[in-house]
Amino acid sequence: MRGRSAAESRVGADAGARGAEAPVGSGAEARLGSGGGALGGGLGGAAPEFREGAETGKTPQPPTRVVVLASGDPGFFGIVRALADRFGPRLLDIRPAVPSLAVAFARAGLPWDDAVVVSAHGRDLRTAVNVCRAHPKTAVLTGPGAGPAELGAALAASGVPRTLVVGTGLGSADEDVVHLSPADAAARPWPPESVNVVLCLDPRPGRTLAPARRVLAGPGPYPLARRPGDGWALPEGDFAHRAGMVTKYEVRALALARLAPRLGDLVWDVGAGSGSVAVECARFGAAVVAVERDAEGVVRIRANAAAHGVDLQAVHGTAPAALAGLPDPDAVFVGGGGGDVAEVVAACARRARRAVVVTLAAVDRVPGVRAALAAAGFAVDGVLLQSSRLAPLPGEVTRLAATNPVFVLWGRRDAKDVEEAQDVQGTGAEPHHRPAPGRPSAHPHPTPPQEQPPVTAPPRRTAP
């Protein structure tokens, strides 16, 4: 177990009085070490007499209680979930210590009611990286293969300004708290058992403090808003653009519904133009890469992101070549609809984990895009979106002003295919995506390895 403190959970005390079964065991008290995996699939951490009794089925004297020792707060990414599932919440008497998160933010001198907390301990690091890219204040619970070096290496290439605060040996005599850049963190050796938590902070003034008193902790499950009442599919006038070259809000609303951007996702906006779709995805909490071949367009995208208070990575280049060095996305939006759009969509579909959305003005390009999505194993659907907006006429009357029709096509993998892709991340093999009937199977990019999930255990607080 990581950390330097211990919390004691008493299970089964006075079980008969509470009207529940006493846990199986041997002796008056059974002690389980949470690091041994006794409750998560095995009895390696149990006391010998408990283990032998459980293996033989002989339980001559049921215990009056079971004591589990775990470091930090076992109810936060810890052993309490397994204990409650095994014995029932009413039998638990939990004595938590101070979480490492509280200690780390205290050492940094920051409140953390507005922080996002993500565990990379035994989980896919990409989710933690995406959250750090998108949110100005993130706490990452670390693990083998998902520590400061790996996190720093991924963030250093993102183009998003971040500072890492690495807490090692928190709560012990060897405690150390270091502020450094992602690149510096990637270059340093870190003993895996000493690192408790990494804070990822936006170093720009005013980005790590909530501007007003809060009533809900963490980020909201809704888009970041500049004005009260802002939702999504914002008016075109909310974005700087060139000669009307911006995705219309009706089209953007449908595209966002099919992309389903969320915290922890990575979204590509390819042929981003003004970056309106990229910005709206970032407002939902997703990490975003906007790819644009026009240099002035890249400047405009960055300005629009800054105006809406979101972070994204703007890449100057032409797809599909510009996509080669980017991390694999969860969802992709392809705009512009140039002559090579089918080739671009094919390249994006090979990498996308969940969804691809494409907008087209030319009917001639629809078959090629549909074929590219189907060839990558996506279920394909779409609509021709035609809208007429209310427009004023002299005499205080109103007419309908038609906008140009736009094809919106999308491809989606079903939920089971996405789960299978996540399940094989530790093997290094390519996931098998079942194609729709009559369609060839996909060959997406392999994803980083995933560790087995141990318990994240924060330590107790000591004086600095």
PDB file of N, CA, C and O in Angstrom, residues 264-336:
ATOM      1  N   GLY A 264     -12.789  13.867 -19.595  1.00  0.00           N
ATOM      2  CA  GLY A 264     -12.005  12.649 -19.766  1.00  0.00           C
ATOM      3  C   GLY A 264     -11.854  12.219 -21.200  1.00  0.00           C
ATOM      4  O   GLY A 264     -11.026  11.361 -21.504  1.00  0.00           O
ATOM      5  N   ASP A 265     -12.664  12.791 -22.118  1.00  0.00           N
ATOM      6  CA  ASP A 265     -12.567  12.472 -23.541  1.00  0.00           C
ATOM      7  C   ASP A 265     -11.509  13.335 -24.221  1.00  0.00           C
ATOM      8  O   ASP A 265     -11.172  14.425 -23.744  1.00  0.00           O
ATOM      9  N   LEU A 266     -11.045  12.850 -25.373  1.00  0.00           N
ATOM     10  CA  LEU A 266     -10.259  13.657 -26.298  1.00  0.00           C
ATOM     11  C   LEU A 266     -11.017  13.737 -27.608  1.00  0.00           C
ATOM     12  O   LEU A 266     -11.416  12.710 -28.169  1.00  0.00           O
ATOM     13  N   VAL A 267     -11.241  14.961 -28.102  1.00  0.00           N
ATOM     14  CA  VAL A 267     -11.974  15.188 -29.346  1.00  0.00           C
ATOM     15  C   VAL A 267     -11.058  15.893 -30.328  1.00  0.00           C
ATOM     16  O   VAL A 267     -10.368  16.848 -29.969  1.00  0.00           O
ATOM     17  N   TRP A 268     -11.048  15.420 -31.576  1.00  0.00           N
ATOM     18  CA  TRP A 268     -10.379  16.135 -32.657  1.00  0.00           C
ATOM     19  C   TRP A 268     -11.417  16.953 -33.416  1.00  0.00           C
ATOM     20  O   TRP A 268     -12.513  16.472 -33.707  1.00  0.00           O
ATOM     21  N   ASP A 269     -11.059  18.196 -33.769  1.00  0.00           N
ATOM     22  CA  ASP A 269     -11.829  19.009 -34.708  1.00  0.00           C
ATOM     23  C   ASP A 269     -10.924  19.221 -35.910  1.00  0.00           C
ATOM     24  O   ASP A 269      -9.964  20.002 -35.851  1.00  0.00           O
ATOM     25  N   VAL A 270     -11.185  18.504 -36.989  1.00  0.00           N
ATOM     26  CA  VAL A 270     -10.297  18.480 -38.161  1.00  0.00           C
ATOM     27  C   VAL A 270     -10.896  19.360 -39.252  1.00  0.00           C
ATOM     28  O   VAL A 270     -12.049  19.187 -39.648  1.00  0.00           O
ATOM     29  N   GLY A 271     -10.076  20.303 -39.733  1.00  0.00           N
ATOM     30  CA  GLY A 271     -10.599  21.347 -40.609  1.00  0.00           C
ATOM     31  C   GLY A 271     -11.414  22.312 -39.778  1.00  0.00           C
ATOM     32  O   GLY A 271     -12.565  22.630 -40.082  1.00  0.00           O
ATOM     33  N   ALA A 272     -10.801  22.781 -38.689  1.00  0.00           N
ATOM     34  CA  ALA A 272     -11.543  23.445 -37.607  1.00  0.00           C
ATOM     35  C   ALA A 272     -12.084  24.815 -37.978  1.00  0.00           C
ATOM     36  O   ALA A 272     -13.023  25.295 -37.334  1.00  0.00           O
ATOM     37  N   GLY A 273     -11.492  25.491 -38.982  1.00  0.00           N
ATOM     38  CA  GLY A 273     -11.987  26.814 -39.368  1.00  0.00           C
ATOM     39  C   GLY A 273     -11.874  27.818 -38.238  1.00  0.00           C
ATOM     40  O   GLY A 273     -10.784  28.172 -37.802  1.00  0.00           O
ATOM     41  N   SER A 274     -12.998  28.279 -37.721  1.00  0.00           N
ATOM     42  CA  SER A 274     -12.982  29.224 -36.598  1.00  0.00           C
ATOM     43  C   SER A 274     -12.820  28.521 -35.254  1.00  0.00           C
ATOM     44  O   SER A 274     -12.615  29.169 -34.230  1.00  0.00           O
ATOM     45  N   GLY A 275     -12.978  27.189 -35.246  1.00  0.00           N
ATOM     46  CA  GLY A 275     -12.859  26.447 -33.995  1.00  0.00           C
ATOM     47  C   GLY A 275     -14.121  26.438 -33.167  1.00  0.00           C
ATOM     48  O   GLY A 275     -14.075  26.107 -31.973  1.00  0.00           O
ATOM     49  N   SER A 276     -15.275  26.750 -33.750  1.00  0.00           N
ATOM     50  CA  SER A 276     -16.501  26.817 -32.961  1.00  0.00           C
ATOM     51  C   SER A 276     -16.865  25.464 -32.355  1.00  0.00           C
ATOM     52  O   SER A 276     -17.270  25.371 -31.192  1.00  0.00           O
ATOM     53  N   VAL A 277     -16.723  24.383 -33.127  1.00  0.00           N
ATOM     54  CA  VAL A 277     -17.023  23.052 -32.594  1.00  0.00           C
ATOM     55  C   VAL A 277     -15.994  22.659 -31.537  1.00  0.00           C
ATOM     56  O   VAL A 277     -16.338  22.109 -30.483  1.00  0.00           O
ATOM     57  N   ALA A 278     -14.722  22.971 -31.795  1.00  0.00           N
ATOM     58  CA  ALA A 278     -13.672  22.658 -30.823  1.00  0.00           C
ATOM     59  C   ALA A 278     -13.935  23.360 -29.497  1.00  0.00           C
ATOM     60  O   ALA A 278     -13.832  22.758 -28.422  1.00  0.00           O
ATOM     61  N   VAL A 279     -14.274  24.636 -29.556  1.00  0.00           N
ATOM     62  CA  VAL A 279     -14.529  25.397 -28.336  1.00  0.00           C
ATOM     63  C   VAL A 279     -15.730  24.839 -27.588  1.00  0.00           C
ATOM     64  O   VAL A 279     -15.707  24.686 -26.351  1.00  0.00           O
ATOM     65  N   GLU A 280     -16.792  24.505 -28.305  1.00  0.00           N
ATOM     66  CA  GLU A 280     -17.976  23.982 -27.626  1.00  0.00           C
ATOM     67  C   GLU A 280     -17.697  22.623 -26.976  1.00  0.00           C
ATOM     68  O   GLU A 280     -18.198  22.328 -25.887  1.00  0.00           O
ATOM     69  N   CYS A 281     -16.908  21.783 -27.607  1.00  0.00           N
ATOM     70  CA  CYS A 281     -16.529  20.517 -26.983  1.00  0.00           C
ATOM     71  C   CYS A 281     -15.704  20.758 -25.716  1.00  0.00           C
ATOM     72  O   CYS A 281     -15.889  20.073 -24.703  1.00  0.00           O
ATOM     73  N   ALA A 282     -14.797  21.724 -25.773  1.00  0.00           N
ATOM     74  CA  ALA A 282     -13.995  22.054 -24.597  1.00  0.00           C
ATOM     75  C   ALA A 282     -14.861  22.616 -23.477  1.00  0.00           C
ATOM     76  O   ALA A 282     -14.591  22.391 -22.294  1.00  0.00           O
ATOM     77  N   ARG A 283     -15.919  23.343 -23.820  1.00  0.00           N
ATOM     78  CA  ARG A 283     -16.825  23.867 -22.796  1.00  0.00           C
ATOM     79  C   ARG A 283     -17.542  22.747 -22.046  1.00  0.00           C
ATOM     80  O   ARG A 283     -17.960  22.911 -20.909  1.00  0.00           O
ATOM     81  N   PHE A 284     -17.689  21.580 -22.680  1.00  0.00           N
ATOM     82  CA  PHE A 284     -18.267  20.414 -22.012  1.00  0.00           C
ATOM     83  C   PHE A 284     -17.245  19.656 -21.169  1.00  0.00           C
ATOM     84  O   PHE A 284     -17.587  18.659 -20.528  1.00  0.00           O
ATOM     85  N   GLY A 285     -15.980  20.085 -21.170  1.00  0.00           N
ATOM     86  CA  GLY A 285     -14.970  19.445 -20.339  1.00  0.00           C
ATOM     87  C   GLY A 285     -14.049  18.503 -21.066  1.00  0.00           C
ATOM     88  O   GLY A 285     -13.150  17.924 -20.449  1.00  0.00           O
ATOM     89  N   ALA A 286     -14.231  18.298 -22.372  1.00  0.00           N
ATOM     90  CA  ALA A 286     -13.360  17.398 -23.123  1.00  0.00           C
ATOM     91  C   ALA A 286     -12.033  18.089 -23.439  1.00  0.00           C
ATOM     92  O   ALA A 286     -11.974  19.309 -23.576  1.00  0.00           O
ATOM     93  N   ALA A 287     -10.982  17.285 -23.545  1.00  0.00           N
ATOM     94  CA  ALA A 287      -9.735  17.787 -24.125  1.00  0.00           C
ATOM     95  C   ALA A 287      -9.911  17.822 -25.635  1.00  0.00           C
ATOM     96  O   ALA A 287     -10.544  16.937 -26.211  1.00  0.00           O
ATOM     97  N   VAL A 288      -9.354  18.848 -26.290  1.00  0.00           N
ATOM     98  CA  VAL A 288      -9.631  19.059 -27.712  1.00  0.00           C
ATOM     99  C   VAL A 288      -8.340  19.389 -28.456  1.00  0.00           C
ATOM    100  O   VAL A 288      -7.510  20.167 -27.966  1.00  0.00           O
ATOM    101  N   VAL A 289      -8.201  18.797 -29.654  1.00  0.00           N
ATOM    102  CA  VAL A 289      -7.159  19.180 -30.604  1.00  0.00           C
ATOM    103  C   VAL A 289      -7.864  19.699 -31.850  1.00  0.00           C
ATOM    104  O   VAL A 289      -8.672  18.980 -32.463  1.00  0.00           O
ATOM    105  N   ALA A 290      -7.583  20.943 -32.216  1.00  0.00           N
ATOM    106  CA  ALA A 290      -8.154  21.549 -33.417  1.00  0.00           C
ATOM    107  C   ALA A 290      -7.072  21.609 -34.491  1.00  0.00           C
ATOM    108  O   ALA A 290      -6.009  22.199 -34.273  1.00  0.00           O
ATOM    109  N   VAL A 291      -7.328  20.993 -35.636  1.00  0.00           N
ATOM    110  CA  VAL A 291      -6.365  20.940 -36.738  1.00  0.00           C
ATOM    111  C   VAL A 291      -6.868  21.852 -37.857  1.00  0.00           C
ATOM    112  O   VAL A 291      -7.994  21.702 -38.337  1.00  0.00           O
ATOM    113  N   GLU A 292      -6.029  22.791 -38.261  1.00  0.00           N
ATOM    114  CA  GLU A 292      -6.419  23.770 -39.277  1.00  0.00           C
ATOM    115  C   GLU A 292      -5.214  24.075 -40.166  1.00  0.00           C
ATOM    116  O   GLU A 292      -4.112  24.326 -39.678  1.00  0.00           O
ATOM    117  N   ARG A 293      -5.426  24.065 -41.478  1.00  0.00           N
ATOM    118  CA  ARG A 293      -4.310  24.274 -42.402  1.00  0.00           C
ATOM    119  C   ARG A 293      -3.986  25.737 -42.631  1.00  0.00           C
ATOM    120  O   ARG A 293      -2.897  26.070 -43.101  1.00  0.00           O
ATOM    121  N   ASP A 294      -4.912  26.643 -42.340  1.00  0.00           N
ATOM    122  CA  ASP A 294      -4.683  28.077 -42.545  1.00  0.00           C
ATOM    123  C   ASP A 294      -4.075  28.695 -41.287  1.00  0.00           C
ATOM    124  O   ASP A 294      -4.641  28.568 -40.190  1.00  0.00           O
ATOM    125  N   ALA A 295      -2.938  29.356 -41.424  1.00  0.00           N
ATOM    126  CA  ALA A 295      -2.241  29.917 -40.257  1.00  0.00           C
ATOM    127  C   ALA A 295      -3.090  30.965 -39.545  1.00  0.00           C
ATOM    128  O   ALA A 295      -3.123  31.023 -38.304  1.00  0.00           O
ATOM    129  N   GLU A 296      -3.788  31.808 -40.295  1.00  0.00           N
ATOM    130  CA  GLU A 296      -4.656  32.799 -39.660  1.00  0.00           C
ATOM    131  C   GLU A 296      -5.808  32.124 -38.920  1.00  0.00           C
ATOM    132  O   GLU A 296      -6.267  32.602 -37.880  1.00  0.00           O
ATOM    133  N   GLY A 297      -6.265  31.011 -39.454  1.00  0.00           N
ATOM    134  CA  GLY A 297      -7.315  30.269 -38.785  1.00  0.00           C
ATOM    135  C   GLY A 297      -6.865  29.729 -37.440  1.00  0.00           C
ATOM    136  O   GLY A 297      -7.636  29.718 -36.472  1.00  0.00           O
ATOM    137  N   VAL A 298      -5.614  29.290 -37.351  1.00  0.00           N
ATOM    138  CA  VAL A 298      -5.079  28.794 -36.078  1.00  0.00           C
ATOM    139  C   VAL A 298      -5.069  29.909 -35.037  1.00  0.00           C
ATOM    140  O   VAL A 298      -5.448  29.703 -33.875  1.00  0.00           O
ATOM    141  N   VAL A 299      -4.657  31.094 -35.449  1.00  0.00           N
ATOM    142  CA  VAL A 299      -4.674  32.247 -34.534  1.00  0.00           C
ATOM    143  C   VAL A 299      -6.098  32.535 -34.084  1.00  0.00           C
ATOM    144  O   VAL A 299      -6.360  32.815 -32.903  1.00  0.00           O
ATOM    145  N   ARG A 300      -7.031  32.447 -35.011  1.00  0.00           N
ATOM    146  CA  ARG A 300      -8.437  32.715 -34.691  1.00  0.00           C
ATOM    147  C   ARG A 300      -8.997  31.664 -33.724  1.00  0.00           C
ATOM    148  O   ARG A 300      -9.743  31.986 -32.795  1.00  0.00           O
ATOM    149  N   ILE A 301      -8.628  30.427 -33.903  1.00  0.00           N
ATOM    150  CA  ILE A 301      -9.080  29.361 -33.007  1.00  0.00           C
ATOM    151  C   ILE A 301      -8.592  29.620 -31.584  1.00  0.00           C
ATOM    152  O   ILE A 301      -9.353  29.502 -30.613  1.00  0.00           O
ATOM    153  N   ARG A 302      -7.322  29.976 -31.471  1.00  0.00           N
ATOM    154  CA  ARG A 302      -6.774  30.232 -30.128  1.00  0.00           C
ATOM    155  C   ARG A 302      -7.454  31.428 -29.476  1.00  0.00           C
ATOM    156  O   ARG A 302      -7.726  31.427 -28.273  1.00  0.00           O
ATOM    157  N   ALA A 303      -7.766  32.440 -30.269  1.00  0.00           N
ATOM    158  CA  ALA A 303      -8.456  33.613 -29.726  1.00  0.00           C
ATOM    159  C   ALA A 303      -9.860  33.255 -29.268  1.00  0.00           C
ATOM    160  O   ALA A 303     -10.328  33.715 -28.210  1.00  0.00           O
ATOM    161  N   ASN A 304     -10.567  32.434 -30.030  1.00  0.00           N
ATOM    162  CA  ASN A 304     -11.909  32.017 -29.634  1.00  0.00           C
ATOM    163  C   ASN A 304     -11.877  31.171 -28.367  1.00  0.00           C
ATOM    164  O   ASN A 304     -12.748  31.300 -27.498  1.00  0.00           O
ATOM    165  N   ALA A 305     -10.874  30.294 -28.245  1.00  0.00           N
ATOM    166  CA  ALA A 305     -10.746  29.487 -27.030  1.00  0.00           C
ATOM    167  C   ALA A 305     -10.506  30.378 -25.814  1.00  0.00           C
ATOM    168  O   ALA A 305     -11.130  30.201 -24.761  1.00  0.00           O
ATOM    169  N   ALA A 306      -9.620  31.357 -25.962  1.00  0.00           N
ATOM    170  CA  ALA A 306      -9.334  32.265 -24.852  1.00  0.00           C
ATOM    171  C   ALA A 306     -10.564  33.084 -24.482  1.00  0.00           C
ATOM    172  O   ALA A 306     -10.846  33.316 -23.296  1.00  0.00           O
ATOM    173  N   ALA A 307     -11.332  33.505 -25.481  1.00  0.00           N
ATOM    174  CA  ALA A 307     -12.523  34.305 -25.212  1.00  0.00           C
ATOM    175  C   ALA A 307     -13.567  33.528 -24.427  1.00  0.00           C
ATOM    176  O   ALA A 307     -14.337  34.112 -23.655  1.00  0.00           O
ATOM    177  N   HIS A 308     -13.590  32.208 -24.590  1.00  0.00           N
ATOM    178  CA  HIS A 308     -14.566  31.376 -23.880  1.00  0.00           C
ATOM    179  C   HIS A 308     -13.975  30.695 -22.651  1.00  0.00           C
ATOM    180  O   HIS A 308     -14.660  29.889 -22.006  1.00  0.00           O
ATOM    181  N   GLY A 309     -12.722  31.017 -22.335  1.00  0.00           N
ATOM    182  CA  GLY A 309     -12.114  30.511 -21.108  1.00  0.00           C
ATOM    183  C   GLY A 309     -11.807  29.032 -21.112  1.00  0.00           C
ATOM    184  O   GLY A 309     -11.831  28.386 -20.059  1.00  0.00           O
ATOM    185  N   VAL A 310     -11.515  28.457 -22.287  1.00  0.00           N
ATOM    186  CA  VAL A 310     -11.197  27.033 -22.352  1.00  0.00           C
ATOM    187  C   VAL A 310      -9.801  26.840 -22.928  1.00  0.00           C
ATOM    188  O   VAL A 310      -9.253  27.727 -23.602  1.00  0.00           O
ATOM    189  N   ASP A 311      -9.235  25.664 -22.652  1.00  0.00           N
ATOM    190  CA  ASP A 311      -7.928  25.303 -23.184  1.00  0.00           C
ATOM    191  C   ASP A 311      -8.104  24.262 -24.277  1.00  0.00           C
ATOM    192  O   ASP A 311      -8.898  23.317 -24.135  1.00  0.00           O
ATOM    193  N   LEU A 312      -7.378  24.434 -25.363  1.00  0.00           N
ATOM    194  CA  LEU A 312      -7.318  23.416 -26.402  1.00  0.00           C
ATOM    195  C   LEU A 312      -5.978  23.510 -27.106  1.00  0.00           C
ATOM    196  O   LEU A 312      -5.248  24.492 -26.973  1.00  0.00           O
ATOM    197  N   GLN A 313      -5.649  22.487 -27.859  1.00  0.00           N
ATOM    198  CA  GLN A 313      -4.417  22.470 -28.638  1.00  0.00           C
ATOM    199  C   GLN A 313      -4.756  22.757 -30.086  1.00  0.00           C
ATOM    200  O   GLN A 313      -5.538  22.035 -30.705  1.00  0.00           O
ATOM    201  N   ALA A 314      -4.200  23.819 -30.645  1.00  0.00           N
ATOM    202  CA  ALA A 314      -4.422  24.179 -32.041  1.00  0.00           C
ATOM    203  C   ALA A 314      -3.191  23.773 -32.857  1.00  0.00           C
ATOM    204  O   ALA A 314      -2.080  24.200 -32.563  1.00  0.00           O
ATOM    205  N   VAL A 315      -3.405  22.937 -33.855  1.00  0.00           N
ATOM    206  CA  VAL A 315      -2.320  22.396 -34.661  1.00  0.00           C
ATOM    207  C   VAL A 315      -2.424  22.969 -36.065  1.00  0.00           C
ATOM    208  O   VAL A 315      -3.474  22.850 -36.728  1.00  0.00           O
ATOM    209  N   HIS A 316      -1.337  23.584 -36.539  1.00  0.00           N
ATOM    210  CA  HIS A 316      -1.290  24.108 -37.897  1.00  0.00           C
ATOM    211  C   HIS A 316      -0.779  23.009 -38.817  1.00  0.00           C
ATOM    212  O   HIS A 316       0.380  22.580 -38.743  1.00  0.00           O
ATOM    213  N   GLY A 317      -1.647  22.517 -39.687  1.00  0.00           N
ATOM    214  CA  GLY A 317      -1.249  21.461 -40.602  1.00  0.00           C
ATOM    215  C   GLY A 317      -2.436  20.977 -41.405  1.00  0.00           C
ATOM    216  O   GLY A 317      -3.581  21.345 -41.153  1.00  0.00           O
ATOM    217  N   THR A 318      -2.148  20.149 -42.400  1.00  0.00           N
ATOM    218  CA  THR A 318      -3.178  19.626 -43.289  1.00  0.00           C
ATOM    219  C   THR A 318      -3.400  18.148 -42.998  1.00  0.00           C
ATOM    220  O   THR A 318      -2.442  17.364 -42.963  1.00  0.00           O
ATOM    221  N   ALA A 319      -4.648  17.786 -42.786  1.00  0.00           N
ATOM    222  CA  ALA A 319      -4.981  16.383 -42.574  1.00  0.00           C
ATOM    223  C   ALA A 319      -4.994  15.653 -43.930  1.00  0.00           C
ATOM    224  O   ALA A 319      -5.275  16.275 -44.955  1.00  0.00           O
ATOM    225  N   PRO A 320      -4.655  14.363 -43.953  1.00  0.00           N
ATOM    226  CA  PRO A 320      -4.433  13.506 -42.792  1.00  0.00           C
ATOM    227  C   PRO A 320      -3.014  13.505 -42.246  1.00  0.00           C
ATOM    228  O   PRO A 320      -2.774  12.933 -41.184  1.00  0.00           O
ATOM    229  N   ALA A 321      -2.048  14.134 -42.938  1.00  0.00           N
ATOM    230  CA  ALA A 321      -0.662  14.078 -42.477  1.00  0.00           C
ATOM    231  C   ALA A 321      -0.510  14.675 -41.082  1.00  0.00           C
ATOM    232  O   ALA A 321       0.258  14.165 -40.252  1.00  0.00           O
ATOM    233  N   ALA A 322      -1.245  15.738 -40.779  1.00  0.00           N
ATOM    234  CA  ALA A 322      -1.101  16.422 -39.490  1.00  0.00           C
ATOM    235  C   ALA A 322      -1.614  15.600 -38.315  1.00  0.00           C
ATOM    236  O   ALA A 322      -1.372  15.945 -37.157  1.00  0.00           O
ATOM    237  N   LEU A 323      -2.306  14.498 -38.588  1.00  0.00           N
ATOM    238  CA  LEU A 323      -2.882  13.689 -37.512  1.00  0.00           C
ATOM    239  C   LEU A 323      -1.906  12.658 -36.968  1.00  0.00           C
ATOM    240  O   LEU A 323      -2.154  12.072 -35.910  1.00  0.00           O
ATOM    241  N   ALA A 324      -0.811  12.428 -37.664  1.00  0.00           N
ATOM    242  CA  ALA A 324       0.052  11.290 -37.359  1.00  0.00           C
ATOM    243  C   ALA A 324       0.572  11.300 -35.927  1.00  0.00           C
ATOM    244  O   ALA A 324       0.619  10.263 -35.270  1.00  0.00           O
ATOM    245  N   GLY A 325       0.975  12.456 -35.411  1.00  0.00           N
ATOM    246  CA  GLY A 325       1.588  12.495 -34.092  1.00  0.00           C
ATOM    247  C   GLY A 325       0.626  12.755 -32.957  1.00  0.00           C
ATOM    248  O   GLY A 325       1.061  12.910 -31.798  1.00  0.00           O
ATOM    249  N   LEU A 326      -0.660  12.795 -33.235  1.00  0.00           N
ATOM    250  CA  LEU A 326      -1.639  13.129 -32.195  1.00  0.00           C
ATOM    251  C   LEU A 326      -2.078  11.883 -31.440  1.00  0.00           C
ATOM    252  O   LEU A 326      -2.130  10.787 -32.003  1.00  0.00           O
ATOM    253  N   PRO A 327      -2.435  12.027 -30.160  1.00  0.00           N
ATOM    254  CA  PRO A 327      -2.991  10.881 -29.420  1.00  0.00           C
ATOM    255  C   PRO A 327      -4.360  10.501 -29.960  1.00  0.00           C
ATOM    256  O   PRO A 327      -5.085  11.339 -30.502  1.00  0.00           O
ATOM    257  N   ASP A 328      -4.713   9.236 -29.835  1.00  0.00           N
ATOM    258  CA  ASP A 328      -5.972   8.738 -30.384  1.00  0.00           C
ATOM    259  C   ASP A 328      -7.165   9.425 -29.731  1.00  0.00           C
ATOM    260  O   ASP A 328      -7.223   9.565 -28.508  1.00  0.00           O
ATOM    261  N   PRO A 329      -8.166   9.813 -30.537  1.00  0.00           N
ATOM    262  CA  PRO A 329      -9.328  10.518 -30.009  1.00  0.00           C
ATOM    263  C   PRO A 329     -10.459   9.566 -29.630  1.00  0.00           C
ATOM    264  O   PRO A 329     -10.548   8.439 -30.128  1.00  0.00           O
ATOM    265  N   ASP A 330     -11.337  10.050 -28.768  1.00  0.00           N
ATOM    266  CA  ASP A 330     -12.591   9.341 -28.522  1.00  0.00           C
ATOM    267  C   ASP A 330     -13.599   9.651 -29.622  1.00  0.00           C
ATOM    268  O   ASP A 330     -14.346   8.777 -30.056  1.00  0.00           O
ATOM    269  N   ALA A 331     -13.635  10.908 -30.043  1.00  0.00           N
ATOM    270  CA  ALA A 331     -14.582  11.329 -31.086  1.00  0.00           C
ATOM    271  C   ALA A 331     -13.900  12.347 -31.991  1.00  0.00           C
ATOM    272  O   ALA A 331     -12.976  13.049 -31.571  1.00  0.00           O
ATOM    273  N   VAL A 332     -14.378  12.425 -33.236  1.00  0.00           N
ATOM    274  CA  VAL A 332     -13.776  13.315 -34.236  1.00  0.00           C
ATOM    275  C   VAL A 332     -14.884  14.057 -34.962  1.00  0.00           C
ATOM    276  O   VAL A 332     -15.887  13.452 -35.368  1.00  0.00           O
ATOM    277  N   PHE A 333     -14.680  15.359 -35.144  1.00  0.00           N
ATOM    278  CA  PHE A 333     -15.531  16.161 -36.012  1.00  0.00           C
ATOM    279  C   PHE A 333     -14.705  16.567 -37.226  1.00  0.00           C
ATOM    280  O   PHE A 333     -13.590  17.085 -37.085  1.00  0.00           O
ATOM    281  N   VAL A 334     -15.238  16.325 -38.422  1.00  0.00           N
ATOM    282  CA  VAL A 334     -14.556  16.700 -39.668  1.00  0.00           C
ATOM    283  C   VAL A 334     -15.424  17.721 -40.386  1.00  0.00           C
ATOM    284  O   VAL A 334     -16.561  17.424 -40.779  1.00  0.00           O
ATOM    285  N   GLY A 335     -14.911  18.916 -40.558  1.00  0.00           N
ATOM    286  CA  GLY A 335     -15.620  19.973 -41.270  1.00  0.00           C
ATOM    287  C   GLY A 335     -14.882  20.356 -42.536  1.00  0.00           C
ATOM    288  O   GLY A 335     -13.823  19.820 -42.844  1.00  0.00           O
ATOM    289  N   GLY A 336     -15.436  21.291 -43.269  1.00  0.00           N
ATOM    290  CA  GLY A 336     -14.766  21.771 -44.478  1.00  0.00           C
ATOM    291  C   GLY A 336     -15.238  21.083 -45.731  1.00  0.00           C
ATOM    292  O   GLY A 336     -15.654  21.729 -46.694  1.00  0.00           O
TER     293      GLY A 336
END
